[in-house]
Tab-separated table of C-alpha atoms and ligand atoms in Angstrom:
chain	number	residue	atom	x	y	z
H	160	UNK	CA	9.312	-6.513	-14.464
H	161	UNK	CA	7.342	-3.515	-14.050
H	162	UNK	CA	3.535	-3.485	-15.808
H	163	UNK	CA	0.748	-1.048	-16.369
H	164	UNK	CA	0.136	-0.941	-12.680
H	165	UNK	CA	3.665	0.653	-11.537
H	166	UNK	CA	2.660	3.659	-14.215
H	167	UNK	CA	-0.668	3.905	-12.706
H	168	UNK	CA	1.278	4.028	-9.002
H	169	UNK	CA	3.752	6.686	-10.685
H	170	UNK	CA	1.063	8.687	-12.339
H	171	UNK	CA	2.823	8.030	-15.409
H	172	UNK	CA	-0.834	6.801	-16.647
H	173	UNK	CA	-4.361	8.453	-15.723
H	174	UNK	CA	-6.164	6.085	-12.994
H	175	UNK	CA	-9.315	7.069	-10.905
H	176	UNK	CA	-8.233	7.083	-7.854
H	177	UNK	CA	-10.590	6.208	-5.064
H	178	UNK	CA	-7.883	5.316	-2.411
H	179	UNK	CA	-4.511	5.675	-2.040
H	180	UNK	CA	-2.043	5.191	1.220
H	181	UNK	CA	2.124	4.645	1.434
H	182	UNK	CA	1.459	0.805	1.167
H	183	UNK	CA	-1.843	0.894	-1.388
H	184	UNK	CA	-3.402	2.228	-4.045
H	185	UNK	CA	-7.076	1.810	-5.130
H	186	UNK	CA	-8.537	2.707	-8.594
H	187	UNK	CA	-11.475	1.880	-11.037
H	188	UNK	CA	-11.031	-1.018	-13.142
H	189	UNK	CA	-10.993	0.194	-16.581
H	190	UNK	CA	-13.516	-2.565	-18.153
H	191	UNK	CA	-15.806	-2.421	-15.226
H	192	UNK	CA	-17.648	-6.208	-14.506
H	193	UNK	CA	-20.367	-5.155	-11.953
H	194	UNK	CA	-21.489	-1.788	-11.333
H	195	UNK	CA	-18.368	-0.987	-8.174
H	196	UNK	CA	-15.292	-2.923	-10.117
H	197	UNK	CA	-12.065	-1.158	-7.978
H	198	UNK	CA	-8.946	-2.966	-8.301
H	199	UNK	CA	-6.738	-2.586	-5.062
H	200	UNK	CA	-2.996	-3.020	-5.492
H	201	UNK	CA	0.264	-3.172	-2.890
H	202	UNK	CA	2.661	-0.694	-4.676
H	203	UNK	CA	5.437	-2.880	-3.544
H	204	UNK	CA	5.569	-4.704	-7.039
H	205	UNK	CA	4.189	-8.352	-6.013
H	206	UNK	CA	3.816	-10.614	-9.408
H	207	UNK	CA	0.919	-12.533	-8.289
H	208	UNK	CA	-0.527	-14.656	-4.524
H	209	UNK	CA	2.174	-17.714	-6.412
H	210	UNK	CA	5.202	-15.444	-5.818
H	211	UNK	CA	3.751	-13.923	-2.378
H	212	UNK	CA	6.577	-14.002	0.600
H	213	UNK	CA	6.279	-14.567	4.154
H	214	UNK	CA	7.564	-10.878	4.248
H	215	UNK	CA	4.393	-9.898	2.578
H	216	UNK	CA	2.251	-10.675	5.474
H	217	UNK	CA	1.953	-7.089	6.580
H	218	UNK	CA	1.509	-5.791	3.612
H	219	UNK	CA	-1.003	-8.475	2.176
H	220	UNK	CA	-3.005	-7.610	5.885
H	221	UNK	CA	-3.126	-4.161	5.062
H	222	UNK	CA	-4.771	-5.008	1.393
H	223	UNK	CA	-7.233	-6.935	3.579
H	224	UNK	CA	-8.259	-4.367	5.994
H	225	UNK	CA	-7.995	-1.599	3.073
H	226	UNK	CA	-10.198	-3.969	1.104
H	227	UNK	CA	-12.750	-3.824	3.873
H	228	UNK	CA	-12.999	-0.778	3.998
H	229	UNK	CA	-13.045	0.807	0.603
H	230	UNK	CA	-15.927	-1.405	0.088
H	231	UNK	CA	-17.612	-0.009	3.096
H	232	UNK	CA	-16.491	3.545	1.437
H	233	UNK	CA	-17.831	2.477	-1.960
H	234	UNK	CA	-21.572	1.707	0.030
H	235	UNK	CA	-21.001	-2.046	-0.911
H	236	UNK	CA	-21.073	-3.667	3.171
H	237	UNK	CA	-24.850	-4.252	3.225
H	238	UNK	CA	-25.241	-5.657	0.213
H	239	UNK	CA	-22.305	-7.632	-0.030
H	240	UNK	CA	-19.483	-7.811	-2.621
H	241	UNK	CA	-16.689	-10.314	-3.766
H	242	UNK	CA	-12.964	-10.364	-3.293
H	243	UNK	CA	-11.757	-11.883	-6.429
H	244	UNK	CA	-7.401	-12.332	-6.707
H	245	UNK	CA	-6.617	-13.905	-9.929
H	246	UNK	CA	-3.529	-15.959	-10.121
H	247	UNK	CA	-1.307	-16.878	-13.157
H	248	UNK	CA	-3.034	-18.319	-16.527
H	249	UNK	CA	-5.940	-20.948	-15.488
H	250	UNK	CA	-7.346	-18.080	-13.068
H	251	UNK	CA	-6.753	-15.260	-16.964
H	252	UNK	CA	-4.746	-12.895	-14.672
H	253	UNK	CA	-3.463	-10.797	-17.448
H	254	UNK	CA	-1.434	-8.025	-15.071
H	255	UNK	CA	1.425	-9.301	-13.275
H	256	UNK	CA	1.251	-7.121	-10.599
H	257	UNK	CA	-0.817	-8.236	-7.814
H	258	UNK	CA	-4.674	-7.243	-7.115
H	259	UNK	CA	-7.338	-7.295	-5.347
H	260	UNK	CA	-10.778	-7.001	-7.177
H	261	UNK	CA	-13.361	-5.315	-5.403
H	262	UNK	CA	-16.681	-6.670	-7.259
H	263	UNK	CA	-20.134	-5.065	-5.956
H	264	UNK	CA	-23.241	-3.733	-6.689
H	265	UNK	CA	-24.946	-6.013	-8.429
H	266	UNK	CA	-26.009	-9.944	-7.423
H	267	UNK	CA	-22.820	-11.967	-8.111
H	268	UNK	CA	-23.077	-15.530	-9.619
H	269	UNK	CA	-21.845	-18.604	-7.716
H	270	UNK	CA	-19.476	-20.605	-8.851
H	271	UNK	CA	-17.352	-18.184	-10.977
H	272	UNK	CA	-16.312	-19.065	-14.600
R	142	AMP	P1	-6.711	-9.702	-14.059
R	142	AMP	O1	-7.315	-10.226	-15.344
R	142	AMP	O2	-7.227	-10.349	-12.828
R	142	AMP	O3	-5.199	-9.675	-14.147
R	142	AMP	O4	-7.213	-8.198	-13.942
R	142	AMP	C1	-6.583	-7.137	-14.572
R	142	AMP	C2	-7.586	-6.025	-14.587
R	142	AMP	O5	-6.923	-4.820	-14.870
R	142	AMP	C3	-8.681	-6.185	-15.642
R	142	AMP	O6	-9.950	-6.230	-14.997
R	142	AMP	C4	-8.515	-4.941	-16.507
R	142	AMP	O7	-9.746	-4.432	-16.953
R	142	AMP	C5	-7.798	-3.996	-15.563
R	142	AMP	N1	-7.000	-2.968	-16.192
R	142	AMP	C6	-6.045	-3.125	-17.151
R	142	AMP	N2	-5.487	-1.948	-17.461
R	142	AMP	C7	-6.089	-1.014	-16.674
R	142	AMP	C8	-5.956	0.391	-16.513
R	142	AMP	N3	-5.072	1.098	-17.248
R	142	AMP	N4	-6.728	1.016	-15.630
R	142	AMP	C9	-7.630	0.328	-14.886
R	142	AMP	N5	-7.802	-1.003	-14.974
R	142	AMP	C10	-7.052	-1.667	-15.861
């Protein structure tokens, strides 16, 4: 089932767009948690990492590199930053479409809630 995220993909929704190729798309999270908060989705319409495929591989990869570097783009590499996927109800993913959070910018607490 499609979710907020296809729209966003489809411009059917307003996004800010900080990165966008024929496998990705990269926007702002909307309730920012850290100064850089950029959510980084496949636009193939993967549910979550529990549904992932082997055929994913190249496009999970390509999140990985992309990840890398929007967050080099976004002036986070020195610093550092956190790759955060959230996965089904114990980890509160509340969009069914998988993403990658790009956290940065501030100091990020260890372990995570
Ligand atoms: P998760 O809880 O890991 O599933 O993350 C979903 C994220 O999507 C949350 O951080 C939300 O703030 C964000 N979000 C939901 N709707 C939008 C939207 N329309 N534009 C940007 N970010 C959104």
């Amino acid at each position: 089932m499609s979710t907020i995220f296809t729209q966003i993909i489809n411009r059917e929704i307003p996004a800010d767009i900080v990165y966008e190729d024929e496998v990705c798309l990269a926007f702002k999270d909307i309730n920012p948690q850290a100064p850089v908060h950029v959510l980084l989705i496949p636009k193939k319409e993967i549910v979550s990492m529990a549904t992932v495929e082997a055929e994913d591989q190249t496009v999970l990869g390509h999140l990985m590199v992309k990840a890398s570097e929007i967050a080099s783009m976004l002036g986070l590499s020195e610093g550092g930053y956190r790759l955060v996927v959230n996965t089904n109800e114990d980890a509160g993913q509340s969009v069914f479409h998988l993403h990658v959070h790009i956290l940065g910018g501030r100091k990020l607490t260890w372990p995570p809630g």
